[in-house]
């Protein structure tokens, strides 16, 4: 009982020191980490072709920063091709990619491998190697698939521009407003509508010492939203509309050409 | 320059899409094919998911084939009676084909067989058409245009086809067949089209030329008439059950394709039936080569979304 008490008080003391330490961080290292994204809402209209995002905030001047944009992980099934009969490439079946973020954009102040150990990178899901360990790939029978399929998956996602890593691109400034950072993100139009999370991690001496996060939303508006809603909620009517408008367009142009003296 | 597509969830350069519509619509008006074999992969190349590419293409073909049917009808090139029989057969064949493919898929390894059959058939049909029309062109070099279709009508008549009941005269095509013949051939093409996941224009056109012995220009018009109805059905079903029709993408495509179909029809009028056949056979052969290359060469990316041809 006595020992437990001692242990407990020791625990309290340690906690207090840690808490004090964190509380004193802003004093010693000048600033807490903050993070905001502009715009925090991206409307999708007919003219939408991706967007330019700026992630800004304040951070301690000596800390390195890793900024990620991700979505909730989802399970996605993709068809895969393999050589059949030693001759032709065919779609053989589908693979399930589990717990895969729809999007994974990362920027940092320096090379990830120099900032954090492999274990730390895995823990915070930073970098493609961490993703490799995180995303589970299964064949249709539920068995784990060959590791080469992660490389193919990465190739596929990079081509869609929804997975991207840029090291050393976070810009820092030291001004009257303190130490600030800025990250420019070319938001790919291939990313579907949804809510996305921005995480900023401050790294010091091989450890993540602080983090801040924020969200932004990509959302269809106006006619884009109305059409996609109709396609799902009033599918029958949508189908009839698509057919009728195509018919009218075809017949009308056919008639115009005749009037225009297209035949002889 | 760019337009966002609400169902495909991607942004495309609308000038490129309209250009694709124009080019494929032209082929449609010229040869009486839907052009899905060309359009679907092209759409996938600009980032449209396969299922949406295929379904939206059907929507676009409704416009192109309506445009083409309309002007071919004015030129007297649509055999509605023949088209109707083929259509009825095609609907039945399509429904049967969907069931056949389920059985084939369940046995495994069917995809390989299907692809191979498709390649062999396309290659065979293309080569046959090429040689046949080349010979015909040599023979009729100095003969007038009108003489071509009536060149050898009686040879293969008689025998089995003539013995069938329900002999019907098809006025526009100038041929007499049992009504069962187009019904059966329509079903046959419908089954194959469903199994191979293609519209069937490529198979239907040669069937009309060589088995139904219809004149080339009537083949084009009648094929378009039939494609029109098939694609109306496909568009509606895809929109209703799979939500894969992107209406905005279809609009962009059809702006190009309805004009393309008109240009194709006008161009076709200037060409001899055998010239049309030889051009079509060259395209069929080119598609065969493309499919073979795709099969043999290692793809740059081994993963894809589900669907498509």
XYZ file of C-alpha atoms in Angstrom:
573
model
C 0.000 0.000 0.000
C 2.761 2.355 0.968
C 4.684 1.483 -2.176
C 1.616 2.150 -4.289
C 1.268 5.532 -2.664
C 4.872 6.362 -3.314
C 4.505 5.227 -6.896
C 1.397 7.285 -7.242
C 3.029 10.411 -5.865
C 5.980 9.811 -8.114
C 3.559 9.529 -11.018
C 1.922 12.790 -9.989
C 5.264 14.501 -9.773
C 6.254 13.278 -13.226
C 2.920 14.348 -14.631
C 3.314 17.762 -13.063
C 6.755 18.161 -14.551
C 5.502 17.113 -17.945
C 2.527 19.445 -17.701
C 4.747 22.279 -16.527
C 7.101 21.510 -19.333
C 4.360 21.686 -21.917
C 2.967 24.827 -20.301
C 6.376 26.419 -20.380
C 6.983 25.358 -24.005
C 5.563 28.517 -25.485
C 7.792 30.552 -23.213
C 10.958 28.673 -23.894
C 10.363 27.961 -27.568
C 8.520 31.186 -28.177
C 5.227 29.937 -29.610
C 2.563 27.267 -29.618
C 1.751 25.569 -32.850
C -1.289 26.877 -34.683
C -2.772 26.014 -37.997
C -5.401 27.412 -40.307
C -6.353 26.798 -43.894
C -7.677 29.238 -46.484
C -10.143 28.783 -47.943
C -11.737 26.442 -45.405
C -14.450 25.560 -47.853
C -13.971 24.775 -51.544
C -17.134 25.005 -53.628
C -17.395 22.764 -56.681
C -19.057 24.532 -59.572
C -18.989 23.656 -63.265
C -15.790 25.642 -63.706
C -13.995 23.917 -60.808
C -10.555 22.641 -61.765
C -8.905 22.137 -58.406
C -8.000 24.914 -55.989
C -5.080 26.656 -54.386
C -4.925 26.164 -50.626
C -2.735 28.020 -48.151
C -2.018 26.469 -44.780
C -0.568 28.981 -42.352
C 0.179 29.196 -38.644
C 2.720 29.942 -35.991
C 5.388 27.625 -34.702
C 8.536 27.575 -32.674
C 11.373 28.692 -34.871
C 13.620 25.748 -34.095
C 11.078 23.019 -34.718
C 10.756 21.168 -37.966
C 7.268 20.838 -39.377
C 5.391 18.077 -41.168
C 2.060 19.032 -42.726
C -0.363 16.383 -43.978
C -3.761 16.487 -45.630
C -5.723 13.265 -45.397
C -9.231 11.888 -45.373
C -10.909 9.264 -43.268
C -9.520 5.882 -44.301
C -11.788 3.829 -46.546
C -11.803 0.331 -48.053
C -11.469 0.379 -51.812
C -11.647 -2.497 -54.306
C -9.554 -2.274 -57.469
C -9.275 -4.621 -60.420
C -5.813 -5.980 -61.080
C -4.165 -7.263 -64.231
C -1.836 -10.201 -64.454
C -0.215 -12.172 -67.219
C -2.331 -15.132 -68.293
C -0.883 -18.159 -70.037
C 2.505 -16.433 -70.201
C 1.244 -14.264 -73.029
C -1.558 -11.804 -72.430
C -2.353 -9.257 -69.727
C -5.865 -9.555 -68.385
C -7.962 -8.370 -65.475
C -7.697 -11.307 -63.147
C -9.784 -10.230 -60.196
C -10.031 -7.545 -57.588
C -7.953 -6.582 -54.582
C -9.288 -4.917 -51.484
C -7.233 -2.033 -50.104
C -8.286 -1.554 -46.488
C -7.869 1.564 -44.337
C -6.551 3.578 -47.249
C -6.946 7.350 -47.140
C -8.601 8.761 -50.257
C -5.984 11.443 -50.317
C -2.519 11.741 -48.833
C -0.633 14.979 -49.348
C 2.441 15.657 -47.244
C 4.862 18.559 -47.100
C 7.677 19.112 -44.637
C 10.550 21.426 -43.775
C 13.113 18.700 -44.397
C 13.507 15.086 -45.446
C 11.285 12.866 -43.332
C 14.010 10.289 -42.818
C 16.226 12.932 -41.209
C 13.472 14.241 -38.937
C 12.074 11.085 -37.396
C 12.976 7.445 -36.916
C 11.141 4.751 -38.848
C 9.162 3.816 -35.760
C 8.060 7.402 -35.186
C 7.109 7.835 -38.840
C 4.996 4.679 -38.653
C 3.370 5.782 -35.418
C 2.231 9.068 -36.922
C 1.565 7.600 -40.357
C 4.087 9.824 -42.135
C 5.510 8.888 -45.515
C 4.822 6.086 -48.007
C 6.648 3.474 -45.942
C 4.306 4.138 -43.050
C 1.345 3.837 -45.405
C 2.738 0.560 -46.692
C 2.555 -0.829 -43.177
C -0.865 0.667 -42.561
C -2.895 -0.192 -45.667
C -3.881 -3.853 -45.700
C -4.222 -5.471 -49.107
C -6.351 -8.576 -49.447
C -7.410 -10.721 -52.375
C -11.034 -11.729 -52.897
C -10.573 -14.702 -50.561
C -9.453 -12.350 -47.775
C -5.823 -13.471 -47.856
C -3.057 -10.860 -47.654
C -1.753 -10.001 -51.114
C 1.800 -9.599 -52.366
C 3.631 -6.434 -51.298
C 4.204 -5.371 -54.900
C 0.555 -4.347 -55.052
C 1.243 -1.493 -52.671
C 3.745 -0.117 -55.190
C 1.112 -0.432 -57.911
C -1.437 1.238 -55.664
C 0.942 4.114 -55.039
C 1.585 4.482 -58.759
C -2.165 4.536 -59.387
C -2.801 7.157 -56.702
C 0.137 9.319 -57.706
C -1.134 9.343 -61.260
C -4.471 10.574 -59.953
C -2.500 13.250 -58.095
C -4.169 12.365 -54.804
C -1.005 10.980 -53.178
C 1.948 13.311 -53.114
C 4.943 13.998 -50.877
C 7.125 17.094 -51.101
C 9.982 17.445 -48.670
C 11.490 20.800 -47.802
C 8.664 22.879 -49.209
C 7.247 24.376 -46.004
C 8.209 28.073 -45.998
C 9.033 29.771 -42.709
C 9.187 33.444 -41.840
C 10.434 35.261 -38.803
C 8.733 38.606 -38.449
C 7.093 40.974 -36.026
C 4.161 38.611 -35.701
C 6.495 35.910 -34.498
C 7.571 32.785 -36.289
C 5.133 31.751 -38.939
C 5.025 29.083 -41.584
C 3.188 28.759 -44.861
C 2.418 25.811 -47.098
C 0.989 26.155 -50.575
C -1.099 23.233 -51.705
C -2.309 22.638 -55.237
C -5.549 20.836 -54.408
C -6.218 18.181 -57.074
C -9.630 18.232 -58.752
C -9.486 14.447 -58.734
C -10.137 14.443 -54.982
C -13.835 13.757 -54.423
C -16.099 16.055 -52.400
C -15.767 15.499 -48.662
C -14.218 16.752 -45.442
C -10.435 16.698 -45.254
C -8.113 17.027 -42.282
C -4.963 19.106 -42.096
C -2.440 18.002 -39.472
C 0.676 19.933 -38.579
C 3.284 18.177 -36.450
C 6.184 19.959 -34.791
C 9.311 17.810 -34.606
C 12.249 18.368 -32.292
C 15.169 16.027 -31.603
C 13.562 13.107 -33.363
C 10.269 13.416 -31.503
C 6.874 14.864 -32.302
C 6.466 17.551 -29.649
C 3.329 19.361 -30.684
C 0.491 19.076 -33.131
C -2.316 21.196 -34.486
C -5.097 20.351 -36.849
C -7.939 21.832 -38.785
C -10.494 20.774 -41.357
C -11.764 21.993 -44.656
C -14.611 20.949 -46.841
C -14.897 20.319 -50.565
C -18.527 20.507 -51.555
C -20.604 20.546 -54.736
C -22.830 23.585 -55.054
C -25.542 24.878 -57.357
C -26.244 22.893 -60.516
C -23.409 20.418 -59.900
C -24.957 19.467 -56.567
C -28.486 19.461 -58.007
C -27.536 17.145 -60.887
C -25.660 14.643 -58.757
C -28.491 14.632 -56.206
C -31.008 14.016 -58.958
C -28.928 11.185 -60.449
C -29.184 9.316 -57.172
C -32.498 10.438 -55.661
C -34.590 10.532 -58.833
C -32.680 8.073 -60.967
C -35.640 7.204 -63.198
C -36.439 10.807 -64.017
C -32.750 11.544 -64.538
C -32.491 8.653 -67.009
C -35.536 9.840 -68.935
C -34.189 13.400 -69.013
C -30.818 12.194 -70.316
C -32.494 10.173 -73.087
C -35.022 12.855 -74.089
C -32.474 15.673 -74.271
C -30.110 13.506 -76.316
C -32.968 12.602 -78.696
C -34.061 16.212 -79.108
C -30.500 17.370 -79.699
C -29.911 14.653 -82.292
C -33.152 15.227 -84.186
C -32.875 19.026 -84.011
C -29.393 19.049 -85.499
C -30.540 16.551 -88.127
C -33.357 18.937 -89.066
C -31.130 22.028 -89.070
C -28.667 20.405 -91.443
C -31.446 19.618 -93.858
C -32.675 23.233 -93.785
C -29.148 24.479 -94.178
C -29.031 22.756 -97.563
C -26.739 19.968 -96.422
C -28.144 17.570 -99.007
C -28.362 17.812 -102.727
C -11.727 25.444 -71.034
C -12.554 23.153 -68.115
C -15.809 21.724 -66.935
C -16.455 19.738 -63.778
C -18.551 16.596 -64.195
C -21.016 15.975 -61.361
C -21.134 12.154 -61.611
C -17.650 11.345 -62.871
C -16.314 13.709 -60.169
C -13.536 14.981 -62.317
C -12.757 17.987 -64.463
C -12.224 17.785 -68.214
C -11.195 20.095 -71.003
C -14.492 20.557 -72.823
C -12.863 21.322 -76.168
C -11.132 17.942 -76.069
C -14.381 16.175 -75.170
C -16.345 17.917 -77.929
C -13.570 16.993 -80.371
C -13.830 13.339 -79.346
C -17.591 13.547 -79.890
C -17.104 15.021 -83.349
C -14.629 12.336 -84.429
C -16.604 9.381 -83.124
C -19.908 10.852 -84.398
C -18.364 11.061 -87.853
C -17.530 7.347 -87.794
C -21.052 6.690 -86.621
C -22.708 8.568 -89.507
C -20.282 7.065 -91.987
C -20.334 3.400 -90.978
C -23.386 2.913 -88.798
C -21.403 1.879 -85.722
C -21.904 3.362 -82.257
C -18.229 3.914 -81.694
C -18.195 2.730 -78.089
C -15.117 0.628 -78.837
C -13.257 3.884 -79.427
C -15.022 6.303 -77.114
C -14.932 4.307 -73.878
C -11.145 3.870 -73.789
C -10.606 7.476 -74.882
C -12.788 8.723 -72.040
C -10.916 6.527 -69.595
C -7.708 8.054 -70.877
C -8.876 11.537 -69.851
C -9.698 10.320 -66.362
C -13.324 9.181 -66.518
C -13.992 6.038 -64.439
C -14.729 3.021 -66.711
C -18.332 2.365 -65.665
C -19.233 6.025 -66.157
C -17.391 6.184 -69.476
C -19.364 3.229 -70.869
C -22.782 4.366 -69.591
C -22.343 8.000 -70.626
C -21.162 6.932 -74.047
C -24.483 5.121 -74.528
C -26.270 8.381 -73.680
C -24.183 10.257 -76.211
C -24.829 7.634 -78.899
C -28.574 8.244 -78.461
C -27.991 11.757 -79.824
C -25.500 10.781 -82.515
C -27.585 7.887 -83.815
C -30.808 9.957 -83.690
C -29.039 12.601 -85.746
C -27.646 9.981 -88.125
C -30.876 7.972 -88.396
C -32.805 11.154 -89.169
C -30.628 12.139 -92.096
C -30.260 8.585 -93.392
C -34.052 8.288 -93.238
C -34.343 11.397 -95.424
C -31.941 9.770 -97.854
C -34.126 6.646 -97.881
C -31.445 4.527 -96.189
C -33.383 3.122 -93.232
C -35.116 -0.237 -93.540
C -37.468 0.110 -90.570
C -38.977 -3.341 -91.023
C -35.604 -5.079 -91.022
C -34.431 -2.860 -88.175
C -37.419 -3.797 -86.080
C -36.884 -7.548 -86.518
C -33.204 -7.204 -85.704
C -34.064 -5.062 -82.704
C -36.503 -7.601 -81.274
C -33.892 -10.317 -81.729
C -31.240 -8.040 -80.230
C -33.256 -7.366 -77.078
C -33.862 -11.060 -76.539
C -30.208 -11.839 -77.275
C -28.982 -9.160 -74.890
C -31.059 -10.567 -72.050
C -29.859 -14.100 -72.819
C -26.247 -12.956 -73.123
C -26.290 -11.437 -69.645
C -27.293 -14.825 -68.271
C -24.684 -16.645 -70.358
C -21.945 -14.398 -69.047
C -22.963 -15.130 -65.454
C -22.555 -18.839 -66.115
C -19.246 -18.308 -67.951
C -17.857 -16.117 -65.170
C -18.790 -18.705 -62.580
C -16.720 -21.338 -64.373
C -13.633 -19.094 -64.195
C -11.095 -18.327 -66.896
C -13.942 -17.157 -69.118
C -12.524 -13.664 -69.608
C -9.568 -15.070 -71.470
C -11.803 -17.090 -73.804
C -14.128 -14.138 -74.379
C -11.304 -11.780 -75.219
C -9.702 -14.303 -77.559
C -13.003 -15.026 -79.334
C -13.543 -11.311 -79.752
C -10.093 -10.743 -81.227
C -10.409 -13.681 -83.616
C -13.874 -12.619 -84.721
C -12.916 -8.983 -85.252
C -9.770 -9.993 -87.090
C -11.668 -12.514 -89.216
C -14.524 -10.163 -90.077
C -12.116 -7.293 -90.792
C -9.869 -9.367 -93.071
C -12.825 -10.877 -94.924
C -14.415 -7.463 -95.516
C -11.105 -6.014 -96.611
C -10.389 -8.715 -99.189
C -13.987 -8.903 -100.382
C -14.385 -5.163 -100.915
C -10.967 -4.905 -102.505
C -11.949 -7.544 -105.051
C -15.304 -5.898 -105.621
C -13.625 -2.546 -106.172
C -11.288 -4.024 -108.763
C -14.158 -5.668 -110.614
C -16.480 -2.684 -110.604
C -13.841 -0.085 -111.276
C -15.553 1.045 -114.429
C -19.082 -0.051 -113.562
C -21.641 2.549 -112.484
C -22.369 3.016 -108.765
C -25.904 1.602 -108.839
C -24.767 -1.748 -110.182
C -22.783 -2.705 -107.111
C -25.468 -3.934 -104.668
C -27.288 -6.059 -107.244
C -24.094 -7.762 -108.398
C -24.686 -11.300 -107.145
C -27.962 -11.544 -105.295
C -29.195 -14.966 -106.366
C -26.150 -17.122 -105.726
C -26.599 -18.125 -102.119
C -30.352 -17.786 -102.064
C -32.373 -20.931 -102.035
C -31.275 -23.724 -99.729
C -31.872 -23.432 -96.014
C -32.774 -19.743 -95.686
C -35.334 -19.909 -98.495
C -36.969 -23.001 -97.029
C -37.867 -21.200 -93.784
C -41.451 -20.024 -93.277
C -42.600 -16.372 -93.048
C -40.817 -15.223 -96.202
C -40.957 -11.444 -96.234
C -39.922 -8.866 -98.782
C -37.850 -6.035 -97.330
C -38.583 -3.199 -99.706
C -35.869 -0.711 -98.705
C -33.143 -3.335 -98.769
C -34.563 -5.070 -101.830
C -34.130 -8.524 -100.306
C -36.463 -11.351 -99.383
C -35.826 -13.333 -96.221
C -37.791 -15.329 -93.758
C -38.633 -13.003 -90.852
C -36.954 -15.606 -88.672
C -33.564 -14.830 -90.226
C -33.178 -11.241 -88.952
C -34.779 -12.295 -85.660
C -32.223 -15.054 -85.249
C -29.253 -12.952 -86.396
C -30.351 -10.109 -84.111
C -30.423 -12.516 -81.197
C -27.034 -13.920 -82.149
C -25.398 -10.477 -82.259
C -27.246 -9.490 -79.069
C -25.837 -12.471 -77.197
C -22.292 -11.836 -78.444
C -22.513 -8.108 -77.732
C -23.670 -8.732 -74.186
C -20.953 -11.313 -73.563
C -18.204 -9.127 -74.972
C -19.537 -5.979 -73.360
C -19.719 -4.028 -76.595
C -22.581 -2.364 -78.455
C -22.484 -4.772 -81.360
C -22.365 -2.342 -84.301
C -19.147 -3.958 -85.490
C -20.785 -7.349 -85.644
C -24.196 -6.178 -86.834
C -22.886 -4.242 -89.841
C -21.046 -7.219 -91.402
C -23.993 -9.504 -90.581
C -26.305 -7.156 -92.486
C -23.927 -6.869 -95.412
C -22.988 -10.502 -95.856
C -25.769 -12.556 -94.311
C -28.774 -10.370 -94.988
C -27.200 -9.094 -98.235
C -28.425 -5.561 -97.725
C -26.915 -2.673 -99.740
C -24.159 -0.844 -97.807
C -25.922 2.517 -97.484
C -29.099 0.904 -96.172
C -26.958 -1.103 -93.753
C -25.542 2.112 -92.269
C -28.947 3.765 -91.830
C -30.645 0.659 -90.471
C -27.788 -0.087 -88.094
C -28.014 3.452 -86.693
C -31.776 3.066 -86.256
C -31.221 -0.087 -84.274
C -28.349 1.354 -82.223
C -30.580 4.301 -81.312
C -33.056 2.038 -79.532
C -30.444 -0.158 -77.916
C -28.695 2.902 -76.488
C -31.933 4.432 -75.206
C -32.486 1.240 -73.249
C -28.904 1.068 -71.988
C -28.844 4.743 -70.962
C -32.050 4.446 -69.001
C -31.056 1.226 -67.251
C -27.582 2.514 -66.383
C -28.989 5.770 -65.029
C -31.735 3.999 -63.120
C -29.862 1.133 -61.516
C -26.182 2.124 -61.515
C -26.220 5.951 -61.441
C -23.353 5.945 -63.910
C -24.648 8.352 -66.570
C -22.902 11.719 -66.379
C -25.353 14.032 -68.039
C -22.915 16.943 -68.406
C -20.301 14.716 -70.011
C -22.970 13.352 -72.368
C -23.980 16.917 -73.341
C -20.374 17.861 -74.149
C -19.913 14.704 -76.197
C -23.174 15.016 -78.071
C -22.522 18.629 -79.040
C -19.662 17.195 -81.057
C -21.200 13.899 -82.109
C -24.507 15.149 -83.568
C -22.556 17.344 -85.968
C -20.043 14.567 -86.554
C -22.892 12.217 -87.519
C -24.168 14.762 -90.054
C -20.744 15.198 -91.580
C -20.310 11.420 -91.652
C -23.654 10.950 -93.412
C -22.848 13.613 -95.995
C -19.429 12.089 -96.545
C -20.911 8.599 -96.870
C -23.210 9.820 -99.627
C -20.180 10.703 -101.703
C -18.560 7.306 -101.219
C -19.185 4.061 -103.056
C -20.509 1.132 -100.976
C -17.274 -0.793 -101.470
C -15.184 2.197 -100.470
C -17.181 2.425 -97.256
C -16.699 -1.284 -96.640
C -12.974 -1.166 -97.154
C -12.599 1.852 -94.858
C -14.652 0.116 -92.184
C -12.621 -3.057 -92.555
C -9.415 -1.047 -92.069
C -10.833 0.429 -88.862
C -11.949 -3.002 -87.652
C -8.466 -4.371 -88.334
C -6.840 -1.416 -86.573
C -9.035 -2.026 -83.524
C -8.053 -5.699 -83.605
C -4.366 -4.775 -83.643
C -4.922 -2.316 -80.797
C -6.637 -4.968 -78.666
C -3.887 -7.483 -79.393
C -1.184 -4.965 -78.444
C -3.040 -4.091 -75.255
C -3.206 -7.749 -74.365
C 0.421 -8.513 -75.085
C 2.219 -5.426 -73.772
C 2.687 -4.914 -70.059
C 0.356 -2.134 -68.893
C 2.038 0.813 -67.160
C -0.446 0.557 -64.326
C -1.770 -2.797 -63.229
C -4.665 -1.499 -61.144
C -7.907 0.058 -62.315
C -11.394 0.846 -61.150
C -13.974 -1.813 -61.904
C -16.001 -1.744 -65.128
C -15.402 -0.769 -68.749
C -14.716 -3.039 -71.673
